[in-house]
Short mmCIF file of C-alpha atoms in Angstrom, two decimals:
data_model
loop_
_atom_site.label_atom_id
_atom_site.label_comp_id
_atom_site.label_asym_id
_atom_site.label_seq_id
_atom_site.Cartn_x
_atom_site.Cartn_y
_atom_site.Cartn_z
CA UNK A 1278 138.82 152.83 115.29
CA UNK A 1279 141.98 151.12 116.54
CA UNK A 1280 143.04 147.80 115.01
CA UNK A 1281 145.90 145.75 116.45
CA UNK A 1282 147.60 143.49 113.92
CA UNK A 1283 150.26 140.78 114.29
CA UNK A 1284 152.51 139.67 111.41
CA UNK A 1285 151.44 137.04 108.91
CA UNK A 1286 152.36 133.45 109.68
CA UNK A 1287 155.88 132.69 108.41
CA UNK A 1288 155.07 129.01 107.93
CA UNK A 1289 152.08 129.52 105.61
CA UNK A 1290 149.91 127.69 108.16
CA UNK A 1291 147.50 130.47 109.11
CA UNK A 1292 144.12 129.34 107.80
CA UNK A 1293 145.79 127.91 104.71
CA UNK A 1294 146.78 131.32 103.36
CA UNK A 1295 150.14 132.19 101.79
CA UNK A 1296 152.30 134.07 104.25
CA UNK A 1297 153.92 137.45 103.72
CA UNK A 1298 157.32 135.87 103.03
CA UNK A 1299 155.84 133.70 100.27
CA UNK A 1300 153.65 136.36 98.71
CA UNK A 1301 154.44 140.05 99.18
CA UNK A 1302 158.11 139.93 100.09
CA UNK A 1303 159.43 137.24 97.80
CA UNK A 1304 162.76 138.60 96.51
CA UNK A 1305 163.92 138.24 92.95
CA UNK A 1306 167.04 136.44 94.19
CA UNK A 1307 167.57 134.18 97.21
CA UNK A 1308 168.03 136.07 100.45
CA UNK A 1309 171.31 135.72 102.28
CA UNK A 1310 172.01 136.56 105.87
CA UNK A 1311 175.56 137.69 105.11
CA UNK A 1312 177.25 139.20 102.06
CA UNK A 1313 179.82 137.38 99.96
CA UNK A 1314 183.33 137.90 101.37
CA UNK A 1315 184.38 139.99 98.39
CA UNK A 1316 181.75 142.61 99.20
CA UNK A 1317 183.00 145.53 101.26
CA UNK A 1318 180.81 146.98 103.98
CA UNK A 1319 179.76 150.56 103.34
CA UNK A 1320 181.68 152.88 105.64
CA UNK A 1321 178.56 154.80 106.70
CA UNK A 1322 175.12 155.90 105.46
CA UNK A 1323 176.92 158.94 104.01
CA UNK A 1324 179.09 156.77 101.76
CA UNK A 1325 179.03 158.47 98.29
CA UNK A 1326 178.42 155.18 96.50
CA UNK A 1327 175.50 154.42 98.80
CA UNK A 1328 173.95 157.85 98.17
CA UNK A 1329 174.29 157.34 94.42
CA UNK A 1330 172.43 154.03 94.71
CA UNK A 1331 169.67 155.74 96.68
CA UNK A 1332 169.41 158.56 94.15
CA UNK A 1333 169.07 156.11 91.28
CA UNK A 1334 166.46 154.04 93.08
CA UNK A 1335 164.51 156.91 94.66
CA UNK A 1336 164.83 160.09 92.55
CA UNK A 1337 163.07 163.23 93.74
CA UNK A 1338 159.50 163.37 92.39
CA UNK A 1339 158.16 166.70 93.65
CA UNK A 1340 157.03 168.70 96.64
CA UNK A 1341 153.91 167.80 98.62
CA UNK A 1342 153.11 170.80 100.78
CA UNK A 1343 151.26 169.25 103.71
CA UNK A 1344 152.88 166.47 105.73
CA UNK A 1345 149.53 164.96 106.63
CA UNK A 1346 148.95 164.27 102.91
CA UNK A 1347 152.24 162.42 102.51
CA UNK A 1348 150.79 158.97 103.02
CA UNK A 1349 152.64 155.93 101.70
CA UNK A 1350 151.18 152.90 99.95
CA UNK A 1351 151.98 149.27 100.63
CA UNK A 1352 153.35 149.06 97.08
CA UNK A 1353 155.77 151.92 97.80
CA UNK A 1354 156.83 150.34 101.08
CA UNK A 1355 157.58 147.12 99.21
CA UNK A 1356 159.98 149.12 97.00
CA UNK A 1357 161.88 150.08 100.15
CA UNK A 1358 161.90 146.46 101.27
CA UNK A 1359 163.29 145.14 98.00
CA UNK A 1360 165.98 147.83 97.90
CA UNK A 1361 167.00 146.90 101.44
CA UNK A 1362 166.95 143.21 100.54
CA UNK A 1363 169.52 143.77 97.79
CA UNK A 1364 171.72 146.34 99.54
CA UNK A 1365 171.58 145.84 103.32
CA UNK A 1366 174.25 143.08 103.42
CA UNK A 1367 176.66 146.00 102.86
CA UNK A 1368 175.28 147.94 105.84
CA UNK A 1369 176.18 147.75 109.51
CA UNK A 1370 174.62 148.89 112.74
CA UNK A 1371 174.98 152.66 113.12
CA UNK A 1372 176.34 152.34 116.66
CA UNK A 1373 180.00 152.40 115.78
CA UNK A 1374 180.22 148.61 115.64
CA UNK A 1375 180.83 146.30 112.71
CA UNK A 1376 177.74 144.08 112.98
CA UNK A 1377 176.40 143.48 109.46
CA UNK A 1378 172.68 143.87 108.82
CA UNK A 1379 170.42 141.37 107.09
CA UNK A 1380 166.93 141.59 105.64
CA UNK A 1381 165.68 139.21 108.34
CA UNK A 1382 166.62 141.49 111.24
CA UNK A 1383 166.80 145.02 109.83
CA UNK A 1384 164.61 147.41 111.83
CA UNK A 1385 162.77 150.65 111.09
CA UNK A 1386 165.61 152.44 112.92
CA UNK A 1387 168.06 150.93 110.42
CA UNK A 1388 165.88 151.95 107.48
CA UNK A 1389 165.76 155.50 108.82
CA UNK A 1390 169.55 155.59 109.22
CA UNK A 1391 170.48 153.90 105.92
CA UNK A 1392 167.64 154.90 103.58
CA UNK A 1393 165.42 157.75 104.73
CA UNK A 1394 168.05 160.18 106.07
CA UNK A 1395 170.74 159.84 103.36
CA UNK A 1396 168.15 159.82 100.57
CA UNK A 1397 166.42 163.03 101.72
CA UNK A 1398 169.19 165.16 103.21
CA UNK A 1399 170.23 166.88 99.96
CA UNK A 1400 166.72 168.11 99.14
CA UNK A 1401 165.57 168.36 102.76
CA UNK A 1402 162.44 166.57 101.59
CA UNK A 1403 160.23 163.84 102.98
CA UNK A 1404 160.91 160.32 101.76
CA UNK A 1405 157.39 160.17 100.29
CA UNK A 1406 158.44 163.03 97.99
CA UNK A 1407 160.92 160.59 96.44
CA UNK A 1408 158.04 158.27 95.64
CA UNK A 1409 155.24 160.59 94.52
CA UNK A 1410 154.69 164.17 93.38
CA UNK A 1411 150.97 164.17 94.25
CA UNK A 1412 149.18 164.16 97.57
CA UNK A 1413 148.43 160.74 99.04
CA UNK A 1414 145.66 161.10 101.61
CA UNK A 1415 146.14 158.46 104.31
CA UNK A 1416 143.45 155.97 105.24
CA UNK A 1417 145.18 154.43 108.25
CA UNK A 1418 147.49 155.96 110.84
CA UNK A 1419 150.33 153.64 111.87
CA UNK A 1420 151.35 153.39 115.53
CA UNK A 1421 154.43 151.23 115.95
CA UNK A 1422 157.72 150.66 117.70
CA UNK A 1423 160.81 151.68 115.75
CA UNK A 1424 162.46 148.51 117.06
CA UNK A 1425 160.38 146.02 115.08
CA UNK A 1426 161.93 144.44 112.02
CA UNK A 1427 160.99 145.75 108.58
CA UNK A 1428 159.73 142.26 107.77
CA UNK A 1429 157.40 142.28 110.81
CA UNK A 1430 156.21 145.81 110.02
CA UNK A 1431 155.28 144.97 106.43
CA UNK A 1432 153.92 141.60 107.50
CA UNK A 1433 151.42 143.36 109.73
CA UNK A 1434 150.34 145.73 106.95
CA UNK A 1435 149.93 142.80 104.59
CA UNK A 1436 147.85 140.96 107.20
CA UNK A 1437 145.75 144.10 107.68
CA UNK A 1438 144.97 144.19 103.96
CA UNK A 1439 144.03 140.51 104.03
CA UNK A 1440 141.75 140.84 107.04
CA UNK A 1441 139.91 143.85 105.65
CA UNK A 1442 139.51 142.16 102.28
CA UNK A 1443 138.14 139.01 103.92
CA UNK A 1444 135.37 141.08 105.50
CA UNK A 1445 134.02 142.04 102.07
CA UNK A 1446 134.94 139.12 99.79
CA UNK A 1447 135.73 135.42 99.77
CA UNK A 1448 139.25 135.73 98.40
CA UNK A 1449 142.49 136.07 100.35
CA UNK A 1450 144.51 137.21 97.36
CA UNK A 1451 146.17 140.61 97.56
CA UNK A 1452 145.72 142.41 94.25
CA UNK A 1453 147.66 145.35 92.82
CA UNK A 1454 144.75 147.59 93.82
CA UNK A 1455 144.94 146.35 97.43
CA UNK A 1456 148.58 147.39 97.56
CA UNK A 1457 147.50 150.98 96.93
CA UNK A 1458 146.05 151.26 100.45
CA UNK A 1459 147.56 154.43 101.94
CA UNK A 1460 149.11 154.55 105.41
CA UNK A 1461 150.62 157.45 107.35
CA UNK A 1462 154.04 156.62 108.75
CA UNK A 1463 155.86 159.50 110.39
CA UNK A 1464 159.36 158.41 109.34
CA UNK A 1465 158.41 158.61 105.66
CA UNK A 1466 156.06 161.62 105.85
CA UNK A 1467 158.10 164.20 107.78
CA UNK A 1468 160.90 166.32 106.33
CA UNK A 1469 164.02 166.24 108.46
CA UNK A 1470 163.87 170.02 108.95
CA UNK A 1471 160.16 170.23 109.81
CA UNK A 1472 159.43 172.11 113.01
CA UNK A 1473 155.69 171.36 113.14
CA UNK A 1474 155.84 167.58 113.06
CA UNK A 1475 153.63 167.30 116.16
CA UNK A 1476 150.92 169.37 114.46
CA UNK A 1477 151.25 167.27 111.28
CA UNK A 1478 150.94 164.17 113.43
CA UNK A 1479 147.57 165.39 114.74
CA UNK A 1480 146.29 166.49 111.34
CA UNK A 1481 147.19 163.14 109.79
CA UNK A 1482 145.41 161.32 112.60
CA UNK A 1483 142.32 163.41 111.92
CA UNK A 1484 142.28 162.43 108.24
CA UNK A 1485 142.45 158.69 108.84
CA UNK A 1486 139.56 156.28 109.32
CA UNK A 1487 141.44 154.53 112.11
CA UNK A 1488 144.71 153.66 113.81
CA UNK A 1489 146.65 150.52 112.97
CA UNK A 1490 148.68 149.37 115.98
CA UNK A 1491 151.59 147.11 115.04
CA UNK A 1492 152.06 144.38 117.66
CA UNK A 1493 153.80 141.04 117.91
CA UNK A 1494 157.36 139.86 117.86
CA UNK A 1495 160.11 140.15 120.43
CA UNK A 1496 160.89 143.76 119.45
CA UNK A 1497 157.41 145.09 120.26
CA UNK A 1498 157.09 147.45 123.23
#
């Protein structure tokens, strides 16, 4: 089974349902596209202060032996989003430039550079092992472009939950239980030093009930 999903409507107009921005990704404080002038941009993802923030937010939980069982839930992905929302105004593109990042445009590449890699390098662990110490068998295998924004990526997952729920009930509300749906996303499941990631990729695909193809937006392939 392959399901292609586009992001939720940002204007809350899609069939009268609350959009992702209004429901799942509402920050605790107003979002800002640029940091206050007194804030200093982090020098790099290896900045000691940045790594300390990551360690506090995502402490190591435990080893999960098999990469194909390192699924990640929507709830856990939302933790990554909210951390990025609060901290990414201090980040910049990892291309040697000085362009500041914002929660509206930050991509999965940026999350890999500024969150996944610096948070896991010390333990040489998978990012999922900073979120759970128990196996999380995936239900859906994610196929996506690394260039899409984090907001678009999560918007598509949120829309996927809504569409599947609508097939079995009359409500469009996303409950806490719905946010426990487990997805397999390579960036979060693979340890940086793994040499069998292709094999893990195939095993994860075999465990899932289907493939979720993320489409839509100007950054899609």
